[in-house]
Amino acid sequence: MYSIMQRKYLFMAIYHFSIQPNKNGQFGLNFKGGAEQKLKPIITQIAPNSPASICDPQLQEGDEIVYINGRKAEQLSHEQICCLIRSIGQSATNKTLTLSVRPFGSIENHEIKNSEMKNSPNHGISSQLLTSMAQIKQGLENGDLLAFYVDMPKKKLELSTEIAHFPENKTKNRYRDILPYDFNRVVISGENDYINASHVQTDIGYSGMVNEYLAAQGPLSDTCGDFWQMIWDQEVSLVVMLTTTMENGKTKCHRYWPECGEHFEIGNFEVSPISSRDYSPAYIHRELTVTDLETDEERTIQHLQYTAWPDHGVPEDSRRFLTFVNEVRRYRSASSAPVVIHCSAGVGRTGVFITVETACCLIEAGVAVYPEQMLDTLRDQRPSLIQTPGQFKFTCETILDIYQDHFLKTQSMNGR
């Protein structure tokens, strides 16, 4: 079993190219590597005056091929890559070769860019960040981003979910097709250590920061004790809820917290309300006390519930949603513990929130944002994160809004 720390990711610079073949159906590039060789595919040669030689920005020898028309290149053998590129060039319908590549020496290049930023006319806005925003805008306009989303597998088939299928655990899953991977599932104390929740981490580029989440389904009536056990075990002080308890006449989450005047005894804990403030119609902020009934130890929990987000849909007001995200970030900054985040299944709205908060941090750090790679990285940690094309589109549009706000703030700080 892999530990979550063995599955950390770095959002490196990724560039995207759309290349048309010559009259012979050729693109003019060679590469080495493939899955069977345990080598990432690397461009080794670009023919002069070929379609591949006239890309802007320019392809270089040593660039790593990450995606080929939406397919993850490192999962393909050398021969499969050759056949895929050849079939695209000879296609009777769509001959466009769409390459996503990681530039050779991208980390070193980023460090050089950072040293140059101080003298840049866009002080505080890196060129890679600018480029990534332009690519998101173009990808939304031409449909490439949604096409990528549709082609992206919802679950990594090579990752096991066997423990969630154990007979004693089946009834603990709200939805039978939304299950945590075994390698990074959250393990709780007690006779049965299973809960439908996953450790999820996002790296904030080159800053060394990591956002840690416990992405969970909304508790069932008989898993509320497990939910509070997870909060206690992981020393959580902030819970983010992105659903209401009932939607369209269906139960989406059991109410696992007490309202004013109530006291809950749930499993090994007593949960009591301290305060509740309704920021209608967007979200509610609750402060709760949880007490271990065996030791009498008390802890304070901040509970932020966003209420203006329909299941399988998107927030009704993106600006109001960003206000909520920033409120969560404010409370997160007070603790190094992971944040519990859940909706009903713990994948759709949960995935959008994680991606948007991560994008906020990346943009503030001046690091390029690539939604495709972020989605792939998230689904390596929990299946189906960002559940619908509409949610992915909203995520990309919101990233552009975050960048616009950051750009205006940076210009204002520079006296423009």
C-alpha positions in Angstrom: 0.0 0.0 0.0 1.3 3.4 -0.9 1.3 6.3 1.7 -0.2 9.6 0.7 3.2 11.2 1.1 4.4 9.0 -1.7 1.8 10.4 -4.1 2.7 14.1 -4.0 2.5 16.0 -7.2 4.0 19.2 -8.6 2.1 21.4 -11.0 4.9 22.1 -13.6 4.5 24.2 -16.7 2.6 22.5 -19.4 2.2 23.8 -23.0 -0.4 22.8 -25.5 0.1 22.5 -29.2 -2.3 21.8 -32.1 -0.4 20.6 -35.1 -1.6 19.8 -38.6 0.3 17.2 -40.6 2.0 17.8 -44.0 0.6 16.4 -47.2 2.1 13.0 -46.4 0.3 12.8 -43.0 3.5 13.4 -41.1 4.2 15.8 -38.2 8.0 15.7 -38.2 9.0 14.6 -34.7 10.7 11.6 -33.1 10.7 10.5 -29.5 12.1 7.9 -27.2 10.5 6.1 -24.2 7.2 4.4 -23.5 5.5 2.5 -20.7 7.1 -0.8 -21.4 10.5 0.9 -21.1 9.5 2.6 -17.9 10.6 5.9 -19.5 8.5 9.0 -20.0 8.2 9.8 -23.8 10.7 12.5 -24.6 11.0 14.4 -28.0 14.4 13.5 -29.4 14.3 15.1 -32.9 12.2 17.8 -34.7 12.6 17.8 -38.5 13.5 21.2 -40.0 10.6 22.9 -41.8 8.2 20.3 -40.6 4.8 21.1 -38.9 6.3 20.4 -35.5 9.1 22.9 -36.1 6.8 25.9 -36.6 4.9 25.7 -33.3 4.6 28.8 -31.2 6.0 28.6 -28.6 8.5 26.3 -30.2 8.8 22.6 -29.4 12.3 21.6 -28.3 14.3 18.4 -28.1 14.0 17.1 -24.5 10.4 18.2 -24.0 8.3 15.5 -22.3 5.1 14.5 -24.0 2.4 14.4 -21.3 -0.9 14.0 -23.3 -1.6 13.1 -26.9 -5.2 14.1 -27.9 -6.3 13.7 -24.3 -4.6 10.4 -23.7 -1.9 10.2 -21.0 1.3 9.4 -22.9 3.2 7.8 -20.0 0.6 5.0 -19.9 1.2 4.1 -23.5 3.9 1.8 -25.0 6.4 3.2 -27.5 4.6 1.4 -30.3 1.1 2.6 -29.1 2.3 6.2 -29.2 3.8 5.7 -32.7 0.5 4.2 -34.0 -1.6 6.9 -32.3 0.3 9.7 -33.9 0.4 8.0 -37.2 -3.4 7.3 -37.2 -4.1 11.0 -36.4 -2.0 12.1 -39.3 -3.7 9.7 -41.7 -7.2 10.3 -40.3 -10.0 11.0 -42.8 -11.8 13.3 -40.4 -9.7 15.0 -37.7 -6.0 15.3 -38.5 -5.1 17.6 -35.6 -2.4 16.3 -33.3 -3.0 17.9 -29.9 0.1 17.6 -27.7 0.5 18.7 -24.1 4.2 18.9 -23.3 6.3 19.7 -20.2 9.2 21.8 -21.4 12.7 20.5 -20.9 14.2 22.0 -17.7 10.8 23.6 -16.7 11.8 23.9 -13.0 15.0 25.7 -13.9 13.2 27.8 -16.4 10.6 28.8 -13.8 13.4 29.8 -11.4 14.9 32.0 -14.1 11.5 33.5 -14.8 11.0 34.3 -11.1 14.3 36.2 -11.1 13.3 38.2 -14.1 9.9 39.1 -12.8 11.2 42.0 -10.7 12.1 43.8 -13.9 9.1 42.7 -15.8 6.4 45.3 -16.9 3.9 42.9 -15.3 5.7 42.8 -12.0 4.2 40.0 -9.8 2.6 38.2 -12.8 4.8 35.5 -14.3 4.9 34.9 -18.0 3.9 31.2 -17.5 0.9 32.3 -15.4 -0.1 34.7 -18.2 0.3 32.0 -20.8 -1.7 29.5 -18.8 -4.6 31.9 -18.4 -4.6 32.6 -22.2 -4.7 28.8 -22.8 -7.7 28.4 -20.4 -9.6 31.2 -22.2 -8.8 29.7 -25.6 -9.6 26.1 -24.4 -13.1 27.3 -23.2 -13.7 29.2 -26.5 -12.7 26.3 -28.9 -14.1 23.5 -26.7 -10.8 21.7 -26.2 -11.1 21.8 -22.4 -14.5 20.2 -22.3 -13.4 17.7 -24.9 -10.5 16.8 -22.6 -12.8 16.5 -19.6 -15.2 14.1 -21.5 -12.2 11.9 -22.5 -10.8 11.8 -19.0 -11.6 8.5 -17.2 -13.5 9.1 -13.9 -11.7 6.3 -12.1 -8.1 5.0 -12.4 -8.7 1.3 -13.0 -5.2 0.4 -11.8 -6.0 1.6 -8.3 -7.9 -0.8 -6.0 -11.1 0.0 -4.1 -11.3 -3.5 -2.6 -11.7 -2.5 1.0 -14.8 -0.5 0.2 -16.4 -3.7 -1.2 -15.9 -5.7 2.0 -19.4 -6.9 3.2 -19.1 -5.0 6.5 -18.3 -1.8 4.6 -20.8 -1.8 1.8 -23.6 -0.3 3.8 -21.3 2.6 4.8 -21.2 3.8 1.2 -23.9 6.4 0.2 -23.4 5.5 -3.5 -22.1 2.2 -4.7 -20.0 3.7 -7.5 -18.2 6.3 -5.4 -15.6 4.6 -3.4 -12.2 5.6 -2.0 -9.0 4.0 -3.3 -7.4 1.7 -0.9 -4.0 3.3 -0.9 -5.1 6.7 0.5 -8.4 6.0 2.2 -8.8 7.6 5.6 -8.4 5.1 8.4 -10.3 5.7 11.6 -9.9 4.3 15.1 -12.2 1.5 16.3 -13.2 -2.0 15.5 -14.0 -1.2 11.9 -11.6 1.4 10.5 -13.5 2.1 7.2 -15.0 5.4 6.3 -15.8 6.6 2.7 -13.2 9.4 2.7 -9.9 10.0 1.0 -6.7 11.9 1.8 -6.2 14.4 -1.0 -3.2 16.7 -1.4 -2.5 19.6 -3.8 0.9 21.1 -4.1 1.1 24.9 -4.5 3.7 24.9 -7.2 7.3 25.8 -6.2 6.3 27.4 -2.9 6.7 24.2 -0.9 3.1 24.6 0.4 0.7 21.7 0.4 -3.1 21.9 0.9 -4.4 18.8 2.7 -8.0 17.6 2.5 -10.1 14.8 3.8 -12.6 14.4 0.9 -15.6 12.6 2.2 -19.2 11.6 1.4 -21.9 13.2 3.4 -22.5 11.0 6.5 -25.3 8.5 6.6 -27.5 8.2 9.7 -25.4 5.3 11.0 -22.0 6.7 10.0 -22.1 10.0 11.9 -20.1 8.5 14.7 -17.4 7.4 12.1 -17.4 11.0 10.7 -16.7 12.6 14.1 -14.1 9.9 14.8 -12.3 10.9 11.6 -12.4 14.6 12.7 -11.0 13.7 16.1 -8.3 11.3 14.9 -7.0 13.8 12.3 -7.2 16.7 14.7 -9.4 18.6 12.3 -10.6 22.1 13.3 -12.4 23.1 10.0 -15.2 21.3 8.2 -16.5 22.5 4.8 -20.0 21.3 3.8 -21.1 21.9 0.2 -24.6 20.5 0.2 -27.9 20.9 2.1 -29.3 17.9 3.9 -32.3 17.6 1.5 -32.4 18.4 -2.2 -35.4 17.8 -4.5 -37.0 15.6 -1.8 -34.0 13.4 -1.4 -31.7 13.0 1.5 -28.2 14.2 0.5 -26.5 14.2 3.9 -27.6 13.3 7.5 -27.5 16.2 9.9 -24.5 15.3 12.0 -24.3 18.6 14.1 -26.6 20.0 16.7 -28.5 23.2 16.2 -28.9 25.8 19.0 -30.4 24.3 22.1 -29.4 20.7 21.2 -26.6 18.4 22.4 -25.7 15.3 20.4 -24.0 12.2 21.7 -22.6 10.6 18.6 -20.4 7.5 19.0 -17.6 8.4 21.4 -18.3 12.1 21.4 -20.6 14.8 22.5 -21.1 17.7 20.1 -22.5 21.0 21.3 -23.2 24.3 19.5 -21.4 27.5 20.4 -22.8 29.9 17.8 -24.4 30.0 14.4 -24.4 32.8 11.9 -26.4 32.7 8.6 -24.9 34.6 5.7 -28.1 34.2 3.7 -28.5 33.1 1.0 -24.9 31.7 0.5 -23.6 30.0 3.6 -23.8 29.4 7.3 -20.9 29.5 9.8 -21.3 27.4 12.9 -18.9 27.0 15.8 -19.1 23.7 17.6 -17.5 22.0 20.6 -16.7 18.3 20.4 -15.9 16.4 23.6 -14.3 13.0 23.9 -16.6 11.2 26.4 -13.8 8.9 27.6 -11.2 11.6 28.4 -13.4 14.8 28.6 -11.0 16.5 26.2 -12.7 19.4 24.3 -11.9 20.8 20.9 -13.5 23.7 18.9 -14.7 23.0 15.3 -15.5 25.6 12.7 -18.3 24.4 10.4 -18.8 26.3 7.1 -21.8 25.2 5.0 -22.3 26.6 1.5 -26.1 26.4 0.8 -26.4 27.9 -2.7 -25.1 25.0 -4.8 -27.5 22.5 -6.4 -26.4 18.8 -6.7 -24.7 18.1 -10.1 -24.9 21.9 -10.8 -22.7 24.9 -10.2 -22.9 27.8 -7.7 -25.6 30.3 -8.5 -23.2 33.2 -8.1 -19.4 32.7 -8.7 -18.4 35.9 -6.9 -20.4 34.8 -3.8 -18.8 31.4 -4.0 -15.3 33.0 -4.2 -16.1 35.0 -1.0 -16.9 31.6 0.6 -13.6 30.1 -0.6 -11.7 33.0 0.8 -13.5 32.6 4.1 -12.5 28.9 4.2 -8.9 30.0 3.5 -8.9 32.4 6.3 -9.9 29.7 8.8 -7.5 27.2 7.2 -4.5 29.6 7.8 -5.0 29.2 11.6 -4.3 25.4 11.5 -2.0 23.0 9.8 -4.5 20.1 10.1 -6.3 18.8 7.0 -9.6 20.3 6.2 -12.6 17.9 6.0 -14.6 18.7 2.9 -17.8 17.0 1.7 -20.9 17.3 -0.4 -23.2 14.3 -0.8 -20.9 11.9 -2.7 -17.7 13.8 -1.9 -16.7 14.1 -5.5 -18.6 16.7 -7.6 -18.8 19.9 -5.6 -16.0 18.7 -3.4 -13.7 18.4 -6.5 -14.7 21.9 -7.7 -13.9 23.5 -4.4 -10.5 21.8 -4.0 -9.5 22.9 -7.5 -10.7 26.5 -7.1 -9.0 26.9 -3.7 -5.8 25.4 -5.1 -6.0 27.8 -8.1 -6.2 30.7 -5.7 -3.0 29.7 -4.0 -1.2 29.0 -7.3 -2.1 32.3 -8.8 -1.1 34.2 -5.7 2.3 32.3 -5.9 2.7 33.3 -9.5 2.5 29.7 -10.7 0.8 28.6 -13.9 -2.6 26.9 -13.6 -3.5 24.0 -15.9 -7.0 22.6 -15.1 -6.4 19.4 -17.1 -3.4 18.3 -15.1 -5.1 19.4 -11.8 -8.1 17.2 -12.7 -5.9 14.2 -13.5 -3.9 14.6 -10.3 -7.1 14.8 -8.2 -8.6 11.7 -9.8 -5.4 9.9 -8.9 -6.5 10.4 -5.3 -10.3 10.0 -5.4 -12.5 8.9 -8.3 -14.9 11.2 -10.1 -13.7 14.5 -8.6 -15.4 17.3 -10.5 -18.4 15.2 -11.6 -19.9 16.9 -14.6 -18.8 18.9 -17.7 -20.7 21.9 -16.4 -18.8 21.8 -13.1 -15.5 21.6 -15.0 -16.5 24.5 -17.2 -17.5 26.5 -14.1 -14.2 25.7 -12.5 -12.2 27.0 -15.5 -14.3 30.2 -15.7 -13.8 30.8 -12.0 -10.0 30.4 -12.3 -10.1 33.2 -14.9 -12.1 35.3 -12.5 -9.5 34.6 -9.7 -6.7 35.6 -12.1 -8.5 38.8 -13.1 -9.0 39.8 -9.5 -5.3 39.1 -8.8 -4.2 41.0 -11.9 -6.2 44.1 -10.9 -4.9 43.9 -7.3 -1.3 43.6 -8.6 -1.7 46.5 -10.9 -3.1 48.6 -8.1 -0.2 47.7 -5.8 2.2 48.8 -8.6 0.4 52.2 -8.8 -1.3 51.6 -12.2 
